[in-house]
Short mmCIF file of C-alpha atoms in Angstrom, two decimals:
data_model
loop_
_atom_site.label_atom_id
_atom_site.label_comp_id
_atom_site.label_asym_id
_atom_site.label_seq_id
_atom_site.Cartn_x
_atom_site.Cartn_y
_atom_site.Cartn_z
CA UNK A 1 116.70 113.95 72.95
CA UNK A 2 115.12 110.67 71.98
CA UNK A 3 114.45 109.80 75.63
CA UNK A 4 111.25 109.41 77.60
CA UNK A 5 110.13 112.60 79.35
CA UNK A 6 110.50 112.48 83.11
CA UNK A 7 107.62 113.52 85.37
CA UNK A 8 109.80 116.18 87.04
CA UNK A 9 110.60 117.79 83.70
CA UNK A 10 106.95 117.68 82.57
CA UNK A 11 105.96 119.58 85.71
CA UNK A 12 108.53 122.27 84.86
CA UNK A 13 107.33 122.42 81.24
CA UNK A 14 103.70 122.65 82.42
CA UNK A 15 104.44 125.97 84.09
CA UNK A 16 104.91 127.56 80.67
CA UNK A 17 101.71 126.28 79.07
CA UNK A 18 99.61 129.44 79.01
CA UNK A 19 97.10 127.83 76.62
CA UNK A 20 97.02 124.25 77.83
CA UNK A 21 94.07 123.20 75.64
CA UNK A 22 95.81 124.24 72.42
CA UNK A 23 98.95 122.50 73.63
CA UNK A 24 96.91 119.33 74.24
CA UNK A 25 95.56 119.27 70.68
CA UNK A 26 99.05 119.90 69.29
CA UNK A 27 100.35 116.91 71.25
CA UNK A 28 97.64 114.66 69.84
CA UNK A 29 95.06 114.43 72.61
CA UNK A 30 91.49 114.06 71.41
CA UNK A 31 88.68 116.52 72.01
CA UNK A 32 87.08 114.03 74.41
CA UNK A 33 90.32 113.72 76.41
CA UNK A 34 90.70 117.51 76.63
CA UNK A 35 87.07 117.86 77.72
CA UNK A 36 87.56 115.19 80.39
CA UNK A 37 90.52 117.08 81.86
CA UNK A 38 88.66 120.37 81.73
CA UNK A 39 85.59 118.98 83.50
CA UNK A 40 87.67 117.23 86.16
CA UNK A 41 88.78 120.53 87.68
CA UNK A 42 87.27 123.94 88.34
CA UNK A 43 88.02 126.99 86.21
CA UNK A 44 90.68 128.10 88.71
CA UNK A 45 92.57 124.78 88.64
CA UNK A 46 94.69 125.77 85.62
CA UNK A 47 98.03 124.51 87.09
CA UNK A 48 96.49 121.08 87.72
CA UNK A 49 94.98 120.96 84.22
CA UNK A 50 98.38 121.68 82.66
CA UNK A 51 100.10 118.91 84.61
CA UNK A 52 97.22 116.49 84.09
CA UNK A 53 97.31 117.10 80.33
CA UNK A 54 101.04 116.35 80.02
CA UNK A 55 100.75 113.25 82.22
CA UNK A 56 97.83 112.00 80.09
CA UNK A 57 99.93 112.60 76.97
CA UNK A 58 102.79 110.59 78.48
CA UNK A 59 100.47 107.73 79.50
CA UNK A 60 98.82 107.71 76.08
CA UNK A 61 101.97 107.58 73.97
CA UNK A 62 104.08 105.58 76.46
CA UNK A 63 107.49 104.86 74.89
CA UNK A 64 106.84 107.52 72.22
CA UNK A 65 106.45 110.27 74.82
CA UNK A 66 109.96 111.58 74.20
CA UNK A 67 111.57 114.99 74.44
CA UNK A 68 112.04 114.91 70.65
CA UNK A 69 108.33 114.38 70.08
CA UNK A 70 107.55 117.24 72.48
CA UNK A 71 109.88 119.66 70.67
CA UNK A 72 108.65 118.56 67.22
CA UNK A 73 105.01 119.04 68.21
CA UNK A 74 105.70 122.56 69.47
CA UNK A 75 108.15 123.50 66.72
CA UNK A 76 105.95 126.33 65.43
CA UNK A 77 104.99 127.55 68.90
CA UNK A 78 108.34 128.22 70.53
CA UNK A 79 106.75 130.00 73.45
CA UNK A 80 105.82 126.55 74.77
CA UNK A 81 108.90 124.32 74.49
CA UNK A 82 112.09 125.06 72.56
CA UNK A 83 115.02 122.84 71.73
CA UNK A 84 117.18 125.04 73.94
CA UNK A 85 114.72 124.63 76.82
CA UNK A 86 114.75 120.85 76.60
CA UNK A 87 118.53 120.70 76.20
CA UNK A 88 118.88 122.76 79.37
CA UNK A 89 116.62 120.33 81.24
CA UNK A 90 118.59 117.34 79.95
CA UNK A 91 121.93 118.81 80.97
CA UNK A 92 120.72 119.63 84.48
CA UNK A 93 122.08 116.95 86.84
CA UNK A 94 119.33 114.66 88.07
CA UNK A 95 120.50 115.21 91.64
CA UNK A 96 119.83 118.94 91.24
CA UNK A 97 116.32 118.32 89.93
CA UNK A 98 115.65 115.96 92.82
CA UNK A 99 117.06 118.38 95.33
CA UNK A 100 114.83 121.25 94.19
CA UNK A 101 111.75 119.02 94.07
CA UNK A 102 110.39 118.75 97.62
CA UNK A 103 108.13 116.07 99.01
CA UNK A 104 105.29 118.59 98.77
CA UNK A 105 105.95 118.93 95.02
CA UNK A 106 105.92 115.14 94.72
CA UNK A 107 102.54 114.95 96.45
CA UNK A 108 101.05 117.73 94.30
CA UNK A 109 102.10 115.95 91.11
CA UNK A 110 100.54 112.74 92.41
CA UNK A 111 97.23 114.36 93.29
CA UNK A 112 97.12 116.17 89.94
CA UNK A 113 97.98 113.20 87.74
CA UNK A 114 96.38 110.18 89.41
CA UNK A 115 93.24 108.85 87.75
CA UNK A 116 90.60 106.72 89.46
CA UNK A 117 91.07 102.99 88.90
CA UNK A 118 89.55 102.38 85.43
CA UNK A 119 88.70 98.79 86.35
CA UNK A 120 86.62 99.76 89.38
CA UNK A 121 82.83 99.71 89.36
CA UNK A 122 80.72 101.75 89.89
CA UNK A 123 82.66 104.34 87.85
CA UNK A 124 83.33 106.90 90.59
CA UNK A 125 85.43 109.72 89.15
CA UNK A 126 87.36 111.35 92.00
CA UNK A 127 87.98 114.34 89.79
CA UNK A 128 84.28 115.21 89.67
CA UNK A 129 83.45 116.18 93.20
CA UNK A 130 79.88 117.19 93.94
CA UNK A 131 78.97 119.05 97.05
CA UNK A 132 78.23 116.72 99.94
CA UNK A 133 76.11 117.57 102.92
CA UNK A 134 78.50 117.64 105.90
CA UNK A 135 77.43 118.14 109.49
CA UNK A 136 79.38 118.61 112.68
CA UNK A 137 78.32 116.71 115.78
CA UNK A 138 78.13 118.91 118.85
CA UNK A 139 77.23 117.87 122.39
CA UNK A 140 75.25 120.46 124.31
CA UNK A 141 74.61 120.35 128.04
CA UNK A 142 70.98 121.17 128.89
CA UNK A 143 68.97 121.03 132.12
CA UNK A 144 70.15 118.78 134.96
CA UNK A 145 73.39 118.03 133.15
CA UNK A 146 71.70 116.15 130.31
CA UNK A 147 73.85 116.04 127.16
CA UNK A 148 72.10 116.36 123.82
CA UNK A 149 73.74 115.57 120.49
CA UNK A 150 73.19 118.24 117.87
CA UNK A 151 74.15 118.16 114.17
CA UNK A 152 75.20 121.49 112.66
CA UNK A 153 75.88 122.01 108.91
CA UNK A 154 79.50 122.91 108.15
CA UNK A 155 81.33 123.92 104.96
CA UNK A 156 84.40 121.95 103.96
CA UNK A 157 86.69 124.98 104.10
CA UNK A 158 85.70 125.51 107.75
CA UNK A 159 86.25 122.02 109.14
CA UNK A 160 89.53 123.03 110.81
CA UNK A 161 88.10 126.22 112.33
CA UNK A 162 86.90 125.83 115.89
CA UNK A 163 87.08 128.80 118.23
CA UNK A 164 87.17 126.56 121.30
CA UNK A 165 89.89 124.29 119.91
CA UNK A 166 92.23 126.78 118.22
CA UNK A 167 95.26 125.92 120.34
CA UNK A 168 94.72 122.17 120.40
CA UNK A 169 96.17 119.59 118.06
CA UNK A 170 93.28 118.59 115.80
CA UNK A 171 92.05 115.08 115.13
CA UNK A 172 88.93 115.10 112.98
CA UNK A 173 86.81 111.97 112.59
CA UNK A 174 84.53 111.83 109.54
CA UNK A 175 81.90 109.08 109.71
CA UNK A 176 79.32 108.07 107.17
CA UNK A 177 77.48 105.19 105.54
CA UNK A 178 79.27 103.08 102.94
CA UNK A 179 79.22 104.98 99.66
CA UNK A 180 78.43 108.36 101.24
CA UNK A 181 81.47 110.02 99.65
CA UNK A 182 84.07 109.90 102.41
CA UNK A 183 86.95 108.78 100.18
CA UNK A 184 86.00 111.16 97.38
CA UNK A 185 85.87 113.98 99.93
CA UNK A 186 89.44 113.32 101.08
CA UNK A 187 90.73 113.12 97.52
CA UNK A 188 89.02 116.41 96.74
CA UNK A 189 90.81 117.95 99.72
CA UNK A 190 94.12 116.70 98.29
CA UNK A 191 93.45 118.26 94.91
CA UNK A 192 92.31 121.58 96.34
CA UNK A 193 95.48 121.74 98.42
CA UNK A 194 97.60 120.85 95.40
CA UNK A 195 96.00 123.61 93.31
CA UNK A 196 96.55 126.19 96.06
CA UNK A 197 92.82 126.88 96.54
CA UNK A 198 92.23 125.45 100.00
CA UNK A 199 94.04 124.22 103.12
CA UNK A 200 97.14 126.31 102.48
CA UNK A 201 97.84 126.43 106.20
CA UNK A 202 99.36 122.97 105.63
CA UNK A 203 102.74 122.54 103.98
CA UNK A 204 102.09 118.81 103.45
CA UNK A 205 98.85 116.88 102.90
CA UNK A 206 99.47 113.13 102.97
CA UNK A 207 96.69 110.79 101.80
CA UNK A 208 96.86 107.18 103.05
CA UNK A 209 94.38 104.53 101.87
CA UNK A 210 94.12 102.23 104.87
CA UNK A 211 92.59 99.34 102.97
CA UNK A 212 96.04 98.74 101.45
CA UNK A 213 97.13 97.55 104.90
CA UNK A 214 94.17 95.26 105.58
CA UNK A 215 96.11 92.10 104.69
CA UNK A 216 99.66 93.12 105.60
CA UNK A 217 101.59 93.36 108.82
CA UNK A 218 100.90 96.45 110.87
CA UNK A 219 103.31 99.22 109.81
CA UNK A 220 105.32 100.67 112.69
CA UNK A 221 106.99 103.75 111.22
CA UNK A 222 106.07 106.79 109.17
CA UNK A 223 108.54 105.74 106.47
CA UNK A 224 106.57 102.53 105.82
CA UNK A 225 103.39 104.37 104.83
CA UNK A 226 104.71 107.31 102.80
CA UNK A 227 103.46 107.36 99.17
CA UNK A 228 106.89 107.76 97.57
CA UNK A 229 109.95 105.75 96.59
CA UNK A 230 112.92 105.08 98.83
CA UNK A 231 114.99 107.88 97.27
CA UNK A 232 112.38 110.46 98.28
CA UNK A 233 111.65 109.11 101.78
CA UNK A 234 114.67 110.57 103.56
CA UNK A 235 113.82 114.07 102.37
CA UNK A 236 110.13 113.47 103.09
CA UNK A 237 110.79 112.42 106.68
CA UNK A 238 112.86 115.55 107.24
CA UNK A 239 109.97 117.71 106.00
CA UNK A 240 107.37 115.84 108.06
CA UNK A 241 109.26 115.84 111.35
CA UNK A 242 110.44 119.43 111.14
CA UNK A 243 108.87 121.34 114.03
CA UNK A 244 107.23 118.13 115.35
CA UNK A 245 104.86 117.77 112.41
CA UNK A 246 103.49 121.30 112.47
CA UNK A 247 101.85 122.09 109.14
CA UNK A 248 101.41 118.40 108.24
CA UNK A 249 97.93 117.02 107.53
CA UNK A 250 97.44 113.24 107.46
CA UNK A 251 94.31 111.97 105.67
CA UNK A 252 93.68 108.39 106.84
CA UNK A 253 90.96 106.91 104.69
CA UNK A 254 89.00 103.87 105.88
CA UNK A 255 89.65 103.15 109.57
CA UNK A 256 86.96 100.46 109.44
CA UNK A 257 88.99 98.52 106.84
CA UNK A 258 91.96 98.02 109.13
CA UNK A 259 92.17 94.73 111.06
CA UNK A 260 91.70 95.01 114.82
CA UNK A 261 95.38 94.43 115.44
CA UNK A 262 96.36 97.46 113.35
CA UNK A 263 93.68 99.59 114.97
CA UNK A 264 95.12 98.78 118.39
CA UNK A 265 98.84 98.91 117.64
CA UNK A 266 100.28 100.51 114.48
CA UNK A 267 101.68 103.76 113.15
CA UNK A 268 98.11 104.79 112.31
CA UNK A 269 97.02 104.58 115.93
CA UNK A 270 100.21 106.42 116.94
CA UNK A 271 99.43 109.25 114.50
CA UNK A 272 95.87 109.59 115.81
CA UNK A 273 96.92 109.52 119.47
CA UNK A 274 99.84 111.89 118.83
CA UNK A 275 102.42 109.47 120.17
CA UNK A 276 105.64 111.37 120.97
CA UNK A 277 107.93 108.65 119.59
CA UNK A 278 107.34 109.76 115.97
CA UNK A 279 107.88 113.53 116.39
CA UNK A 280 104.37 114.34 115.16
CA UNK A 281 102.96 116.12 118.21
CA UNK A 282 101.73 119.11 116.19
CA UNK A 283 100.44 117.34 113.08
CA UNK A 284 96.75 117.35 112.13
CA UNK A 285 94.77 114.21 111.30
CA UNK A 286 91.55 113.49 109.44
CA UNK A 287 90.35 109.90 109.58
CA UNK A 288 87.27 108.42 107.88
CA UNK A 289 85.22 105.44 108.95
CA UNK A 290 81.85 103.81 108.55
CA UNK A 291 79.30 104.22 111.31
CA UNK A 292 79.78 101.85 114.24
CA UNK A 293 83.38 100.97 113.40
CA UNK A 294 85.16 103.86 115.07
CA UNK A 295 83.58 104.21 118.50
CA UNK A 296 87.01 103.97 120.13
CA UNK A 297 88.06 107.13 118.25
CA UNK A 298 85.23 109.31 119.59
CA UNK A 299 87.12 110.23 122.73
CA UNK A 300 90.30 110.96 120.75
CA UNK A 301 88.69 113.23 118.16
CA UNK A 302 88.66 116.97 118.74
CA UNK A 303 85.88 117.21 116.15
CA UNK A 304 83.39 114.72 114.69
CA UNK A 305 81.76 115.15 111.31
CA UNK A 306 79.32 113.14 109.23
CA UNK A 307 78.87 112.92 105.47
CA UNK A 308 75.17 112.68 104.64
CA UNK A 309 75.43 112.42 100.85
CA UNK A 310 73.88 114.33 97.96
CA UNK A 311 71.07 116.85 97.86
CA UNK A 312 68.55 116.65 94.96
CA UNK A 313 70.62 119.01 92.80
CA UNK A 314 73.73 116.81 93.07
CA UNK A 315 71.67 113.75 92.09
CA UNK A 316 70.54 115.62 88.95
CA UNK A 317 74.12 116.59 88.09
CA UNK A 318 75.22 112.99 88.51
CA UNK A 319 72.49 111.86 86.11
CA UNK A 320 73.49 114.47 83.53
CA UNK A 321 77.12 113.30 83.65
CA UNK A 322 76.35 109.62 83.09
CA UNK A 323 73.29 109.85 80.80
CA UNK A 324 73.78 109.42 77.07
CA UNK A 325 71.71 112.52 76.30
CA UNK A 326 69.63 115.22 77.98
CA UNK A 327 66.31 113.60 77.09
CA UNK A 328 67.28 110.33 78.74
CA UNK A 329 68.48 112.22 81.82
CA UNK A 330 65.16 114.04 82.22
CA UNK A 331 63.28 110.77 81.75
CA UNK A 332 65.25 109.11 84.55
CA UNK A 333 64.78 112.10 86.86
CA UNK A 334 61.02 111.99 86.31
CA UNK A 335 61.04 108.26 87.03
CA UNK A 336 62.95 108.79 90.27
CA UNK A 337 60.69 111.64 91.37
CA UNK A 338 57.67 109.38 90.92
CA UNK A 339 59.27 106.86 93.30
CA UNK A 340 60.24 108.81 96.46
CA UNK A 341 61.88 105.83 98.17
CA UNK A 342 64.23 105.25 95.25
CA UNK A 343 65.03 108.97 94.89
CA UNK A 344 65.75 109.13 98.62
CA UNK A 345 68.20 106.24 98.34
CA UNK A 346 70.05 108.14 95.59
CA UNK A 347 71.10 110.79 98.08
CA UNK A 348 73.77 108.25 99.00
CA UNK A 349 76.37 108.76 96.21
CA UNK A 350 77.14 105.06 95.75
CA UNK A 351 73.45 104.21 95.37
CA UNK A 352 73.00 107.09 92.93
CA UNK A 353 75.85 105.95 90.70
CA UNK A 354 74.73 102.32 90.76
CA UNK A 355 71.14 103.26 89.95
CA UNK A 356 72.10 105.63 87.14
CA UNK A 357 74.73 103.34 85.64
CA UNK A 358 72.38 100.37 85.75
CA UNK A 359 69.66 102.41 84.06
CA UNK A 360 71.82 103.45 81.14
CA UNK A 361 73.33 100.02 80.58
CA UNK A 362 71.91 98.66 77.28
CA UNK A 363 68.91 96.32 77.57
CA UNK A 364 68.28 97.11 81.23
CA UNK A 365 65.82 100.01 81.06
CA UNK A 366 64.66 101.88 84.15
CA UNK A 367 64.92 100.38 87.59
CA UNK A 368 61.31 100.40 88.72
CA UNK A 369 61.55 99.22 92.30
CA UNK A 370 63.74 100.00 95.27
CA UNK A 371 64.27 96.26 95.71
CA UNK A 372 65.67 96.07 92.18
CA UNK A 373 68.30 98.63 93.07
CA UNK A 374 69.31 96.63 96.14
CA UNK A 375 69.43 93.46 94.06
CA UNK A 376 71.69 95.23 91.58
CA UNK A 377 73.95 96.41 94.41
CA UNK A 378 74.25 92.92 95.88
CA UNK A 379 74.99 91.44 92.46
CA UNK A 380 77.75 94.02 91.95
CA UNK A 381 79.31 93.30 95.36
CA UNK A 382 79.28 89.55 94.67
CA UNK A 383 81.19 90.16 91.44
CA UNK A 384 83.97 92.13 93.17
#
């Protein structure tokens, strides 16, 4: 049993962790690590917390994350993991484990266990989603055939509900300013699907970060863009193409980051236009882009949304998360409220995180002017 735990087996073990926090402490995770996991998900995301905890344990102890260590740690709490349980897992043929683990299971494990890039700055934690203001763009015909654009608030769990478009294949375009939370929004959708809380009308939710293809040749097939290894792809393609993609949701993040060639001719364009050559006629697509970089998609989208950023309450919550203490958080909020232009800029999530992070960096103090915040932003971008 002195072998590294496999991810598939940890997912199975996670199902039996009724008290995941106690299990975490027994395995050697710190109070801060347990609190981080707990805060990253809502109170109803217990399955994701269990998986996340075991994956964090495996990443922390690396080559010491063995089945033997797992059994030893839980030796006095046999309701968690017993020697017999682990032996049964180890004697199960790997082909059987793979066969019973669908592509959907693979995706759910990925969404539950993947952390934001720790080297990225600003420190945007995808696990801590704050409510974004989302509006739907509607075109209304008024007198003499004049068309007026109207923006209507919409809740995230209703973005696929449209009485006039119920029978149509849906392509949803989400536009917004850089840093307005588009990527975080898509990742939140992935995690809510994985936890079983939202978007359960879809059997598969596939997140694709388009920036990964900004310097490569344009991919031509679905297999080239699937987030899984070659052993899983054959099964994944069968699941995706069953019933012409019905029940499959593609989340294409960052249309504006694709080169023009890929925007004009690639698998991504085929998915959006519902090209029949890939058997995806009934799939659903959500694609994000910055303003002004996706005009050619307006006519293809069955629905257009915009992310407008934070409200005042979300700015306050962001400050409380990053601040070293409550007193410092209140001091910064007062400073922002005394400078309306700076507070207004913080409604854009990226600006808020830069401003707050810069404020609580030692020896920097408060940012007093809006121009200082912009200077800080430019300096950060030049360092990337």
